[in-house]
PDB file of C-alpha atoms in Angstrom:
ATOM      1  CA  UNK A  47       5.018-282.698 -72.854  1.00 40.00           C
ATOM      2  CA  UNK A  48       2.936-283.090 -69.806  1.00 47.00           C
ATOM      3  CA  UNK A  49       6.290-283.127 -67.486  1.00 49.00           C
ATOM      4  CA  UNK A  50       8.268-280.301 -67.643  1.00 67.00           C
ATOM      5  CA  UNK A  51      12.051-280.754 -67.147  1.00 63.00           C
ATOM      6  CA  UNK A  52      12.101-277.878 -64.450  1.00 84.00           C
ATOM      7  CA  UNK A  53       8.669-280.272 -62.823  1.00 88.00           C
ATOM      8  CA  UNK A  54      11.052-283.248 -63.349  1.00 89.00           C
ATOM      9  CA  UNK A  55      13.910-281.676 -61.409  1.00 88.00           C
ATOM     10  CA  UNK A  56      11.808-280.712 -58.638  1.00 89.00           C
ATOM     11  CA  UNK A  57      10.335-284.417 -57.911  1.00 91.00           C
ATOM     12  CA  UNK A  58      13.652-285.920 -57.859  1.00 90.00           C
ATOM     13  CA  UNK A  59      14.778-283.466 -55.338  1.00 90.00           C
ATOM     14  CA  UNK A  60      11.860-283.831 -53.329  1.00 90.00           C
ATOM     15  CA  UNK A  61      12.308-287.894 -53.776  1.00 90.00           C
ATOM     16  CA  UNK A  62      15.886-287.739 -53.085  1.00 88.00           C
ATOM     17  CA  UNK A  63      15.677-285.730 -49.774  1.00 89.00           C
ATOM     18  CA  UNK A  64      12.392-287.542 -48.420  1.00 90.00           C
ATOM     19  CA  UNK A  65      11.570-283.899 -47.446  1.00 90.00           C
ATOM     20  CA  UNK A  66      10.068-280.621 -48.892  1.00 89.00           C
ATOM     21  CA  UNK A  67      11.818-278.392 -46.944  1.00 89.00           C
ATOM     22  CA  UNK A  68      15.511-279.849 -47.656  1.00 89.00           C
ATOM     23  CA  UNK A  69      14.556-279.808 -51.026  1.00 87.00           C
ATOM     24  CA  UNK A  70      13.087-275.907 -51.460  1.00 88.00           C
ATOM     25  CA  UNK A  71      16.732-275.478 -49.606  1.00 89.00           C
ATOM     26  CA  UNK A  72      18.913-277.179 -52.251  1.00 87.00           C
ATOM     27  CA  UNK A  73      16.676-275.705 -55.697  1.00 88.00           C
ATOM     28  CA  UNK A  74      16.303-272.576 -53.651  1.00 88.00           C
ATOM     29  CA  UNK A  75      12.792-272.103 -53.794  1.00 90.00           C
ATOM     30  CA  UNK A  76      10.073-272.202 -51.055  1.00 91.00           C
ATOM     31  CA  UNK A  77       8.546-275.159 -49.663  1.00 88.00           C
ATOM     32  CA  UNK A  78       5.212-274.292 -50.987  1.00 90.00           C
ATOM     33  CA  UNK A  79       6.314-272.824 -54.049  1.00 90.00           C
ATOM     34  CA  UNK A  80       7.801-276.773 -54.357  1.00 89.00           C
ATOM     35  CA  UNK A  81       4.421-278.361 -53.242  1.00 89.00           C
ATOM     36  CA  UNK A  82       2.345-276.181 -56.093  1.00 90.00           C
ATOM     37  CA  UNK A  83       5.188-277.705 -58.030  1.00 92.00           C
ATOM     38  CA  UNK A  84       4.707-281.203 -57.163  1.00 90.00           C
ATOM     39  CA  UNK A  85       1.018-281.011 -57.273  1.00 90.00           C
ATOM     40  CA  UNK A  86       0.665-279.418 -60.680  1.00 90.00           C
ATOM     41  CA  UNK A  87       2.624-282.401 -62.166  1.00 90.00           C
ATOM     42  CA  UNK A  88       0.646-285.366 -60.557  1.00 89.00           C
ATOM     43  CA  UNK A  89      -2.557-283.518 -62.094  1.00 91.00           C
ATOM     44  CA  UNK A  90      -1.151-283.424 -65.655  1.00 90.00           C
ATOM     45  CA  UNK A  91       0.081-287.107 -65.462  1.00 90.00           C
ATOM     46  CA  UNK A  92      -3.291-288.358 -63.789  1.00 91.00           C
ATOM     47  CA  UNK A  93      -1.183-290.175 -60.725  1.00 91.00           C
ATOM     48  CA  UNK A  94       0.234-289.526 -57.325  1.00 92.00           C
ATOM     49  CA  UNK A  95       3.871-289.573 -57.720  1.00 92.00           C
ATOM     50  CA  UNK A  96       4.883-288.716 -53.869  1.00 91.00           C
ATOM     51  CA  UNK A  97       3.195-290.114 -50.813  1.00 91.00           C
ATOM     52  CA  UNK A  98       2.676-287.494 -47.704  1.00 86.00           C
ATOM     53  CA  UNK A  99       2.190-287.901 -43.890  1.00 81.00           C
ATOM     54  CA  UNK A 100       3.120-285.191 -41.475  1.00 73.00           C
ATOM     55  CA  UNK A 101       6.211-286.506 -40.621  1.00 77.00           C
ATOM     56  CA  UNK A 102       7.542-288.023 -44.251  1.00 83.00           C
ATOM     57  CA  UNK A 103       7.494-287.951 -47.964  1.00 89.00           C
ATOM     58  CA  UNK A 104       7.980-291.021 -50.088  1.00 90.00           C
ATOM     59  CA  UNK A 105       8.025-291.951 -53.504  1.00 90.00           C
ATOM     60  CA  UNK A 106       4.899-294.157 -54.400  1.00 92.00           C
ATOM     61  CA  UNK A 107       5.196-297.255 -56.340  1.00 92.00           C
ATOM     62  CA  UNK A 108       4.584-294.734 -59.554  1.00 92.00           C
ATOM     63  CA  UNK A 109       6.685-292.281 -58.338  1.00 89.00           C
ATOM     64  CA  UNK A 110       9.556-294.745 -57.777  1.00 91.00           C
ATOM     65  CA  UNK A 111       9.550-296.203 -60.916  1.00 92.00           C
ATOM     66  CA  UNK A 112      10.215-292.000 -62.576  1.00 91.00           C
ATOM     67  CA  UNK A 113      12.484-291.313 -60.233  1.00 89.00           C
ATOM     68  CA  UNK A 114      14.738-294.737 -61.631  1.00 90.00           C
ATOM     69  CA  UNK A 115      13.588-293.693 -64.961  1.00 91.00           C
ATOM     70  CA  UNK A 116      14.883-289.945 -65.156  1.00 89.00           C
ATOM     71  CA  UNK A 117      17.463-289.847 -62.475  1.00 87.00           C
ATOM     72  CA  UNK A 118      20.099-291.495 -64.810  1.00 86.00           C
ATOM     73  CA  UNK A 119      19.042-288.939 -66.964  1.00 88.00           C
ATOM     74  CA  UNK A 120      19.526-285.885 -65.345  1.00 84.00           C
ATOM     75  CA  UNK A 121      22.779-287.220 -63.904  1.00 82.00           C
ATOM     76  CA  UNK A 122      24.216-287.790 -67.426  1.00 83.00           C
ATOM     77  CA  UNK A 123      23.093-283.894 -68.146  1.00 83.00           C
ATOM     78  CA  UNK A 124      25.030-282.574 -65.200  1.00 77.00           C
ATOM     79  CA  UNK A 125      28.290-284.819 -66.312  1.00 72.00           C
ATOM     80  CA  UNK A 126      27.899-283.195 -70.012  1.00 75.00           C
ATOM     81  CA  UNK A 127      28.467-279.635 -68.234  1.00 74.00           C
ATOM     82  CA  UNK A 128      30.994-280.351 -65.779  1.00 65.00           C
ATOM     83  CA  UNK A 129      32.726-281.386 -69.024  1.00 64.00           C
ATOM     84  CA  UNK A 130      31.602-278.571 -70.540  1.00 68.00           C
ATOM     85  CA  UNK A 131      33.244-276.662 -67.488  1.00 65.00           C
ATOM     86  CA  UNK A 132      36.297-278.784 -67.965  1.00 58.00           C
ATOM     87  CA  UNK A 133      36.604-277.866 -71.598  1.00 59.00           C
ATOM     88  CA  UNK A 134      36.202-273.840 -70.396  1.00 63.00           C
ATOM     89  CA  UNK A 135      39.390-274.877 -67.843  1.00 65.00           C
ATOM     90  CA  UNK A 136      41.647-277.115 -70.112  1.00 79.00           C
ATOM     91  CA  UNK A 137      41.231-276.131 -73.786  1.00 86.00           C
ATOM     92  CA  UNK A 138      40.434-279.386 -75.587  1.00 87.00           C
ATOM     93  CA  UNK A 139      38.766-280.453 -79.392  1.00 87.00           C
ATOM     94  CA  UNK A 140      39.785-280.150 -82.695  1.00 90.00           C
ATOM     95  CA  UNK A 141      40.718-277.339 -84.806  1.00 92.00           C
ATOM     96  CA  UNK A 142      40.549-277.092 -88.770  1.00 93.00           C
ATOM     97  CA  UNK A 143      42.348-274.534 -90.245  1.00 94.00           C
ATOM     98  CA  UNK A 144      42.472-274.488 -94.527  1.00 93.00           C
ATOM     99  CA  UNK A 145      45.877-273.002 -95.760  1.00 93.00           C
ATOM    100  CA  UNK A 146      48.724-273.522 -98.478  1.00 92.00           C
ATOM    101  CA  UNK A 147      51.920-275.445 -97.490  1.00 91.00           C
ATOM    102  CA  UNK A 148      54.296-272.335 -97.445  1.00 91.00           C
ATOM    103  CA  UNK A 149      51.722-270.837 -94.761  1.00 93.00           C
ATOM    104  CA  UNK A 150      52.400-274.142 -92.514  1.00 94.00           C
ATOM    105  CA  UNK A 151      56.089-273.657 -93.403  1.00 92.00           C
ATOM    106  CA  UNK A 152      56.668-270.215 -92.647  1.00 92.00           C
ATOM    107  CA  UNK A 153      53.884-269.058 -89.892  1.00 94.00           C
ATOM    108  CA  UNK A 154      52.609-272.607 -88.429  1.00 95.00           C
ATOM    109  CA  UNK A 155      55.384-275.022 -88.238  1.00 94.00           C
ATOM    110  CA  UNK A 156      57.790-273.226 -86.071  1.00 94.00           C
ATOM    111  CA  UNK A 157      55.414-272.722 -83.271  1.00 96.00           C
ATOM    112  CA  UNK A 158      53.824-276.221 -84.007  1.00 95.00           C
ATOM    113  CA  UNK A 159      55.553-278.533 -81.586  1.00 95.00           C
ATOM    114  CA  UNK A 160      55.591-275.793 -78.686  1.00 96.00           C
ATOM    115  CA  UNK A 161      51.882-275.428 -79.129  1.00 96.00           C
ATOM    116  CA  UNK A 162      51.160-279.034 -79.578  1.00 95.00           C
ATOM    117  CA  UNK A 163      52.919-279.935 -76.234  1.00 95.00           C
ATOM    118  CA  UNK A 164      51.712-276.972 -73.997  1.00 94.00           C
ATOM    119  CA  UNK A 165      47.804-278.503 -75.323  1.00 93.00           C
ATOM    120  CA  UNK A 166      47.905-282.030 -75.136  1.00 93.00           C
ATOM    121  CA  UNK A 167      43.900-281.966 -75.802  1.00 91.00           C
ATOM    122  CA  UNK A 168      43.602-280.099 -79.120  1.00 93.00           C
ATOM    123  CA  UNK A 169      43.735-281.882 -82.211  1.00 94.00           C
ATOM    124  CA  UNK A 170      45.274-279.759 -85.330  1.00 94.00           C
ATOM    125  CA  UNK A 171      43.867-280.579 -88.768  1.00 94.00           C
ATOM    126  CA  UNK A 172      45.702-278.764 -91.519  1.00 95.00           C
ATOM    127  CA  UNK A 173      44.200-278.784 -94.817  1.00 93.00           C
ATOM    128  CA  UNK A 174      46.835-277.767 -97.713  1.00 91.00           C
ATOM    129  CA  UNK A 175      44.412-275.500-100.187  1.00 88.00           C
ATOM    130  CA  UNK A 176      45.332-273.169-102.990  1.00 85.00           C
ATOM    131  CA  UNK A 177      41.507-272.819-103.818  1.00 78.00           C
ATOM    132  CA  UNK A 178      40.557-270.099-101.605  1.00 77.00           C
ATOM    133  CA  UNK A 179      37.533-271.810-100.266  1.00 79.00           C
ATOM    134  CA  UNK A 180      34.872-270.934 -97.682  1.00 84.00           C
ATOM    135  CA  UNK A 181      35.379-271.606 -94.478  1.00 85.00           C
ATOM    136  CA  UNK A 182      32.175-271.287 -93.648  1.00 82.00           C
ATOM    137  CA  UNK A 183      30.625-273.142 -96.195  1.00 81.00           C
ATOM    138  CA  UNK A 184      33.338-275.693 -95.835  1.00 84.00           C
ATOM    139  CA  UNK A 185      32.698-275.827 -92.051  1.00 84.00           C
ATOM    140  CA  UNK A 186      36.277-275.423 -91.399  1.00 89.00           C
ATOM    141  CA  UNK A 187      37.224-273.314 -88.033  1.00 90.00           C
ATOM    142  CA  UNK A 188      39.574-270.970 -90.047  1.00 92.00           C
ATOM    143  CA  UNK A 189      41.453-270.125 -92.995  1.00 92.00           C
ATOM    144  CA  UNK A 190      45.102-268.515 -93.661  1.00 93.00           C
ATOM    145  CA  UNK A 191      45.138-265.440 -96.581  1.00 88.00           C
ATOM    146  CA  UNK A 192      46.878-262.150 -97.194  1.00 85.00           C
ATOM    147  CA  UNK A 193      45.562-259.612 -94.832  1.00 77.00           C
ATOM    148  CA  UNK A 194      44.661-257.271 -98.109  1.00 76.00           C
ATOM    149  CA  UNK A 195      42.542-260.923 -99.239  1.00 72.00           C
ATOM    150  CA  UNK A 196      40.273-261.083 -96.076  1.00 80.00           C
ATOM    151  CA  UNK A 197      36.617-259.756 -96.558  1.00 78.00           C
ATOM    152  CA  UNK A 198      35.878-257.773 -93.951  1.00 81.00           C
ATOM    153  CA  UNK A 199      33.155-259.644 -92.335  1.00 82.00           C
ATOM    154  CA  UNK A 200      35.980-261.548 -90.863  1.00 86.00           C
ATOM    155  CA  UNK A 201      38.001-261.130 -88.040  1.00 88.00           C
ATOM    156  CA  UNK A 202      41.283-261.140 -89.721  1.00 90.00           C
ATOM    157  CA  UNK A 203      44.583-261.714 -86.777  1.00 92.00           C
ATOM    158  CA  UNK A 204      47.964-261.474 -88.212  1.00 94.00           C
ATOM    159  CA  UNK A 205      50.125-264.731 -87.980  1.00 95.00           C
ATOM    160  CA  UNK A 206      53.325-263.197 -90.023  1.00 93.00           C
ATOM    161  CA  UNK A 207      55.358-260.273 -91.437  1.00 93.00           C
ATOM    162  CA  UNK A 208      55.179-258.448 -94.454  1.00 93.00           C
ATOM    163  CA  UNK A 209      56.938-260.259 -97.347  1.00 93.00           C
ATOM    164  CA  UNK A 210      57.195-260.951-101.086  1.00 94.00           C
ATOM    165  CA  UNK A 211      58.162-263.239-104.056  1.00 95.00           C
ATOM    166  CA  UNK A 212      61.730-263.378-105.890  1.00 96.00           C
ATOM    167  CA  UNK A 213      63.068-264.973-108.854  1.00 97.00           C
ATOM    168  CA  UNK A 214      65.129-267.778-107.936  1.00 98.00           C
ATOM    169  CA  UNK A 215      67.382-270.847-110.153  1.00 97.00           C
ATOM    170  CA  UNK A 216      69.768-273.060-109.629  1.00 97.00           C
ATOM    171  CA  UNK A 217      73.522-272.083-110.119  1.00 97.00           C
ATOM    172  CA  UNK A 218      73.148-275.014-112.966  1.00 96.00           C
ATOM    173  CA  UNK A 219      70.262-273.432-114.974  1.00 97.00           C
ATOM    174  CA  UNK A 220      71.980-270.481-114.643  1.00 96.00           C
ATOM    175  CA  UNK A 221      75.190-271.434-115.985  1.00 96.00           C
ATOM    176  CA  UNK A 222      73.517-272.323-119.172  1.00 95.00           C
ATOM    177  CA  UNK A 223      71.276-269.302-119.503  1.00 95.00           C
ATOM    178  CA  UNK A 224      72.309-265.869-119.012  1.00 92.00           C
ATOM    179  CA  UNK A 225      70.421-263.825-116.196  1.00 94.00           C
ATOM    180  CA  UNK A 226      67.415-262.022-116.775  1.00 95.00           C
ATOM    181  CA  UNK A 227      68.197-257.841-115.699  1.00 94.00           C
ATOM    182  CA  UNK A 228      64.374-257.288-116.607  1.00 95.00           C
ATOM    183  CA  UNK A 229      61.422-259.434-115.516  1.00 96.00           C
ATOM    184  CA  UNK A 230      60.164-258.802-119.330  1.00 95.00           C
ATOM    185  CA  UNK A 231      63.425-260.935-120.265  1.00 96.00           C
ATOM    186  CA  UNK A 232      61.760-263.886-117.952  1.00 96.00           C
ATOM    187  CA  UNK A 233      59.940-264.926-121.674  1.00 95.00           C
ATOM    188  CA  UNK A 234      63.268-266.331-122.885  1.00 93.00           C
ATOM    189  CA  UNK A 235      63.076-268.392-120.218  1.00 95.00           C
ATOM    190  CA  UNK A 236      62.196-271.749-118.755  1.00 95.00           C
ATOM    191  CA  UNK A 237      59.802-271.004-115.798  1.00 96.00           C
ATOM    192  CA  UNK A 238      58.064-272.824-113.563  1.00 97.00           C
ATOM    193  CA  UNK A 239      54.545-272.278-112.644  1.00 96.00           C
ATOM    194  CA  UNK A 240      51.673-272.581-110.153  1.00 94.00           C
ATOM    195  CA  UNK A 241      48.141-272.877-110.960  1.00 92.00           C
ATOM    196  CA  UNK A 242      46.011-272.484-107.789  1.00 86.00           C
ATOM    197  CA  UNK A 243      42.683-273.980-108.739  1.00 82.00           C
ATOM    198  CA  UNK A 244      42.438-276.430-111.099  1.00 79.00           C
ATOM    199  CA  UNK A 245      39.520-274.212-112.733  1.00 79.00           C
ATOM    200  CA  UNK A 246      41.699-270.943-112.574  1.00 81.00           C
ATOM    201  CA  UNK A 247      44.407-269.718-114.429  1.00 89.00           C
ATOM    202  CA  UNK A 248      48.465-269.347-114.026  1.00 92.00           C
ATOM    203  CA  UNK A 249      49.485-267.073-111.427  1.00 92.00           C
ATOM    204  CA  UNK A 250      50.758-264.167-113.166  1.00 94.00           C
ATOM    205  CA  UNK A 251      53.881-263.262-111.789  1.00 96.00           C
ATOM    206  CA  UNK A 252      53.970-259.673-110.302  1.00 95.00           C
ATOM    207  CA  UNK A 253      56.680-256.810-110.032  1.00 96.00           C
ATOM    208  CA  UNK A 254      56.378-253.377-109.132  1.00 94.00           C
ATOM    209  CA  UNK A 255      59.527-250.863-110.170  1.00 91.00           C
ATOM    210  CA  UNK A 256      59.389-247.224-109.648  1.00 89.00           C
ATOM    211  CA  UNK A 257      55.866-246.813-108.332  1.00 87.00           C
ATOM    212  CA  UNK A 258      54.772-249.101-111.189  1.00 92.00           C
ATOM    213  CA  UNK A 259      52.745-252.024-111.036  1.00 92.00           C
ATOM    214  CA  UNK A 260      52.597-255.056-113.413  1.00 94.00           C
ATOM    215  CA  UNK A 261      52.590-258.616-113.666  1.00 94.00           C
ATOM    216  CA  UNK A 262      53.614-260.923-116.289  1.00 94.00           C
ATOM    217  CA  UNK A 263      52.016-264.449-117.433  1.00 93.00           C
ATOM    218  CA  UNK A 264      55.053-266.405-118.341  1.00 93.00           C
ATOM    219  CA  UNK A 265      55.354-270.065-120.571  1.00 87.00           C
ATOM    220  CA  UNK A 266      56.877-273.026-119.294  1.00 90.00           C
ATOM    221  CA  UNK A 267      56.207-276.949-119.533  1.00 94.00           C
ATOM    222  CA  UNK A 268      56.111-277.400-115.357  1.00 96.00           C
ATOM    223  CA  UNK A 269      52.784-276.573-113.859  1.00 96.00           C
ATOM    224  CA  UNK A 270      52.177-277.119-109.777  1.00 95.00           C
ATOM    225  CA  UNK A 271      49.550-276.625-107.884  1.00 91.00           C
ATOM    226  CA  UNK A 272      51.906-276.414-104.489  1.00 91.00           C
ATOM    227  CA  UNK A 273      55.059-274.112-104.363  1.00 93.00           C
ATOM    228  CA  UNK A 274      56.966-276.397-102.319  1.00 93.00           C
ATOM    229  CA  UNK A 275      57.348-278.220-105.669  1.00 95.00           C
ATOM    230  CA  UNK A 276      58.236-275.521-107.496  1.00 96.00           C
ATOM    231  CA  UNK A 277      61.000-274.308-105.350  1.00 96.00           C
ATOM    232  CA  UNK A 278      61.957-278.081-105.412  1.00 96.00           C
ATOM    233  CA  UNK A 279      62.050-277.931-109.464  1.00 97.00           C
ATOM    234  CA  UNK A 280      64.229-275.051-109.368  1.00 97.00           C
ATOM    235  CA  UNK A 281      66.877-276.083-107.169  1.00 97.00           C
ATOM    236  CA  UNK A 282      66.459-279.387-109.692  1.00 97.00           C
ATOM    237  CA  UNK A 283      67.734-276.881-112.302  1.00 96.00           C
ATOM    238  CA  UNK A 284      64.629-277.223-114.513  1.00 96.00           C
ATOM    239  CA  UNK A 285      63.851-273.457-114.806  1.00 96.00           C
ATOM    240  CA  UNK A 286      63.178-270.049-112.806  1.00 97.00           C
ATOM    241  CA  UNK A 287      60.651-270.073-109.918  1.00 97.00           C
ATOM    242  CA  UNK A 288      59.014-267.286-108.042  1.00 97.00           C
ATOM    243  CA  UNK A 289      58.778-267.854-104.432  1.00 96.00           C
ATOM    244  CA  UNK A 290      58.281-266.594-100.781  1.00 95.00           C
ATOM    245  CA  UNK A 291      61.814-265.076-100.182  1.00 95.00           C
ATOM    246  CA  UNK A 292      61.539-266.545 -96.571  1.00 93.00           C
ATOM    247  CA  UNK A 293      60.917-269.883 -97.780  1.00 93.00           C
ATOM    248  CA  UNK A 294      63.711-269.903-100.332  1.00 96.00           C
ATOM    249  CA  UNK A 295      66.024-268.495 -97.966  1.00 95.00           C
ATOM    250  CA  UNK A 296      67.656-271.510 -96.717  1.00 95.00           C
ATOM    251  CA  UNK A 297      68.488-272.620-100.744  1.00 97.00           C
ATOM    252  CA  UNK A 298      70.308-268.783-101.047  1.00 97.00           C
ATOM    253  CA  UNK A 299      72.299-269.317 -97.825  1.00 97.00           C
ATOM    254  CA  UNK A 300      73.561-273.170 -98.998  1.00 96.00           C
ATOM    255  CA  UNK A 301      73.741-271.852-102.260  1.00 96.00           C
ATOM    256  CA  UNK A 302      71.541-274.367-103.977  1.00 97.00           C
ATOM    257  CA  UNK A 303      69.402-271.329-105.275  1.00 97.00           C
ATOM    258  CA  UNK A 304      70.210-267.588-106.378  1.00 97.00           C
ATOM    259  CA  UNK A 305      67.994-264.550-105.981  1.00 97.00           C
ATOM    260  CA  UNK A 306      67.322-262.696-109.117  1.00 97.00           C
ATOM    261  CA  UNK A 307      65.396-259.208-109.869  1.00 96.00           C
ATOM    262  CA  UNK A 308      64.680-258.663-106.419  1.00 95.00           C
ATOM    263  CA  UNK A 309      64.854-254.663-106.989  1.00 95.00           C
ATOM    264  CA  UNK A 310      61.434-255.559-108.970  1.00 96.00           C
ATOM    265  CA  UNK A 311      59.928-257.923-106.462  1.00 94.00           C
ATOM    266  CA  UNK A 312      57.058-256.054-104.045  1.00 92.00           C
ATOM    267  CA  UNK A 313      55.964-256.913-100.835  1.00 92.00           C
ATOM    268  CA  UNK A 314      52.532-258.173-100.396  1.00 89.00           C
ATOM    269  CA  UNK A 315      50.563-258.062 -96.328  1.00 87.00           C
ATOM    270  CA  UNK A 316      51.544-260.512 -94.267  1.00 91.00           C
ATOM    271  CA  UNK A 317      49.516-263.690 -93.578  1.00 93.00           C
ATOM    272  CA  UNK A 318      46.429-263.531 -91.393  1.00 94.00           C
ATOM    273  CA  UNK A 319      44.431-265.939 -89.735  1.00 93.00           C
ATOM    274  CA  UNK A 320      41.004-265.306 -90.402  1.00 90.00           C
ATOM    275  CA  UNK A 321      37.720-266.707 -89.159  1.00 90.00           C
ATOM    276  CA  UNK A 322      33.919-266.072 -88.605  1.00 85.00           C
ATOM    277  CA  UNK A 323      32.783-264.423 -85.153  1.00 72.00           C
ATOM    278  CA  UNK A 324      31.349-267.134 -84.068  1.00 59.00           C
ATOM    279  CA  UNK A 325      34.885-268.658 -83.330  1.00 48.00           C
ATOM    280  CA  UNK A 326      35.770-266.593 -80.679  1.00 55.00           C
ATOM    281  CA  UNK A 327      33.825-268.703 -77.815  1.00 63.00           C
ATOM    282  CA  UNK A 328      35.860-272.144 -78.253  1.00 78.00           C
ATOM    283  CA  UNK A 329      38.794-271.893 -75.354  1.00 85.00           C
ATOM    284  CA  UNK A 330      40.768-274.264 -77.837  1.00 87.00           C
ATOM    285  CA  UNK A 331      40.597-271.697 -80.911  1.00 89.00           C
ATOM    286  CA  UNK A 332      41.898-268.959 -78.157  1.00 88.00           C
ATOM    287  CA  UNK A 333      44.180-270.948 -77.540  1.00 91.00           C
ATOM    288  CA  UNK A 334      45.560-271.556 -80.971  1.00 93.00           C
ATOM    289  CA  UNK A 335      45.081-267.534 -82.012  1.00 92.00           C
ATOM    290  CA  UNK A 336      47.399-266.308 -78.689  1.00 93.00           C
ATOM    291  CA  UNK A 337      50.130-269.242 -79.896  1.00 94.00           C
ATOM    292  CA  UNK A 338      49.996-268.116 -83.619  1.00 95.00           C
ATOM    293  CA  UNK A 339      49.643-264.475 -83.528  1.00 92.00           C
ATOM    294  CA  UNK A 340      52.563-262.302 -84.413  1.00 91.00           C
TER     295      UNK A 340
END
C-alpha cells in the first residue's frame, strides 16, 4: 500500500486546515514531523498532493481529488466508533443464550419483562435445547446447565437455587392406581418420560435415600423431549412424571397434581449461566448477567 492510513490522516488534516501548523496542533505532532509526513507520501505516489507558498497550503488538482476520495472515508470510520462509544454507554445487540424451557420458566421469565424494558436495545434470542450443545461451536453467547455440568474452562454465574425432581400425578391417575411408597414400585406404573437428545437415551430417573444413590430407567408409552409436556401429561392423568418441584408447584397448590416420594427425591446445583471468556467485553451480556444472577 503506498499510502499509509496514518499518511492519509495527516494530508487531510493538513488539506482541511490550509495550514501545517494548525494541523501538527490538532494530530499533535510537530509541524515538521507533519511536513516529513507529507513529503514521504507524495514520493511514494510519484505526485504533489499539496501546493506551498510562504503564506498558504492548498490542495493541488491531485491532491483535491484524494482528499474527496478518502474524506468520506475516514468520516464513516469515526461514526463506526462513536457508535462503538455509544454501544460502551447504552448496552445494545443481541444476545443468544441455548437453554431448556423449565430454565426460561423458572430462572429467565420472571425477570424477563423487567429486563426487557430497563434495555430497550438488546435483543433476547432463546433457544429451547435439551442437547447440551456447544456454545462455542454453535456460536451462541451462552448456555444454561447445572453448576456441577459446567466444564471448568467456563465462567459458570449462578442464575437459581438449589433444587430437585419429585414424582408427581394427577388426583385421577391416582385414584385408579395405588401410590407408589418406593421409587422401585414406579415399574407398576404408567410413567412418563423425557428423552433429551434424539440420539441419547431415557433419562433415568434418580433418588438418593439414606446416603444412597440410584436411579431407575422406568417403561411407559409417552416419550418428550420437553418437560413442560410432561408435566402437562400428568396433570392429563396419563401417568407419573418427574419434574422440577418449583415448576410443578403451582399444580400441588391448585391441586391438579400431588407430590409423591419426595423423602427419595435429591437436590441437584442450581442453574448457572455459563459462557466463554471472551463474553465478558459486550456491555449488553453485562448487562444481561447483573439482571439474571441470583
Amino acid at each position: 500500500m503506498e499510502g499509509k492510513v496514518d499518511d492519509l490522516q495527516a494530508f487531510l488534516a493538513v488539506a482541511r486546515e490550509q495550514s501545517f501548523t494548525k494541523a501538527a496542533a490538532k494530530l499533535r505532532v510537530t509541524p515538521s514531523a507533519l511536513s516529513h509526513t507529507i513529503r514521504g507520501l507524495e514520493e511514494r505516489l510519484g505526485i504533489r498532493l499539496l501546493a506551498r507558498t510562504t503564506r498558504n497550503v492548498s490542495p493541488t488538482e491531485a491532491g483535491e481529488r484524494l482528499m474527496q476520495a478518502i474524506a468520506p472515508l475516514f468520516e464513516q470510520i469515526q461514526e463506526e466508533v462513536d457508535a462503538l462509544g455509544e454501544l460502551r454507554d447504552k448496552p445494545k445487540g443481541t444476545i443468544r443464550i441455548t437453554c431448556t424451557d423449565d430454565q426460561i420458566e423458572l430462572c429467565l421469565r420472571p425477570k424477563l419483562s423487567k429486563f426487557l424494558q430497563e434495555y430497550p436495545d438488546i435483543t433476547l434470542e432463546l433457544y429451547v435445547d435439551y442437547g447440551f450443545t456447544n456454545v462455542v461451536e454453535a456460536r451462541f453467547d451462552a448456555g444454561i446447565r447445572l453448576g456441577e455440568a459446567i466444564s471448568k474452562d467456563m465462567i459458570a454465574v449462578r442464575i437459581g437455587p438449589d433444587w430437585r425432581l419429585i414424582v408427581v400425578g394427577s388426583p385421577a391417575y391416582l385414584a385408579q392406581h395405588s401410590q407408589p411408597e418406593t421409587p422401585h414400585q414406579l415399574a407398576e406404573h404408567r410413567c412418563i418420560n423425557i428423552r433429551h437428545r434424539s440420539d441419547g437415551s431415557i433419562y433415568a430417573w434418580e433418588f438418593e435415600k439414606d446416603g444412597r444413590v440410584f436411579s431407575i430407567k422406568l417403561d411407559g408409552q409417552l416419550v418428550f423431549n420437553s418437560i413442560m409436556h410432561v408435566l402437562n401429561a400428568a396433570t392429563d392423568g396419563i401417568g407419573l412424571a418427574y419434574v422440577p418441584e418449583e415448576l410443578a408447584a403451582p399444580y400441588l397448590a391448585d391441586g391438579r397434581l400431588v407430590s409423591l416420594l419426595t423423602d427419595w427425591s435429591p437436590y441437584f446445583q442450581g442453574y448457572h449461566l455459563y459462557y466463554p471468556n471472551r463474553r465478558q467485553t459486550s456491555p449488553a451480556f453485562v448487562a444481561f448477567v447483573e439482571a439474571f444472577k441470583f
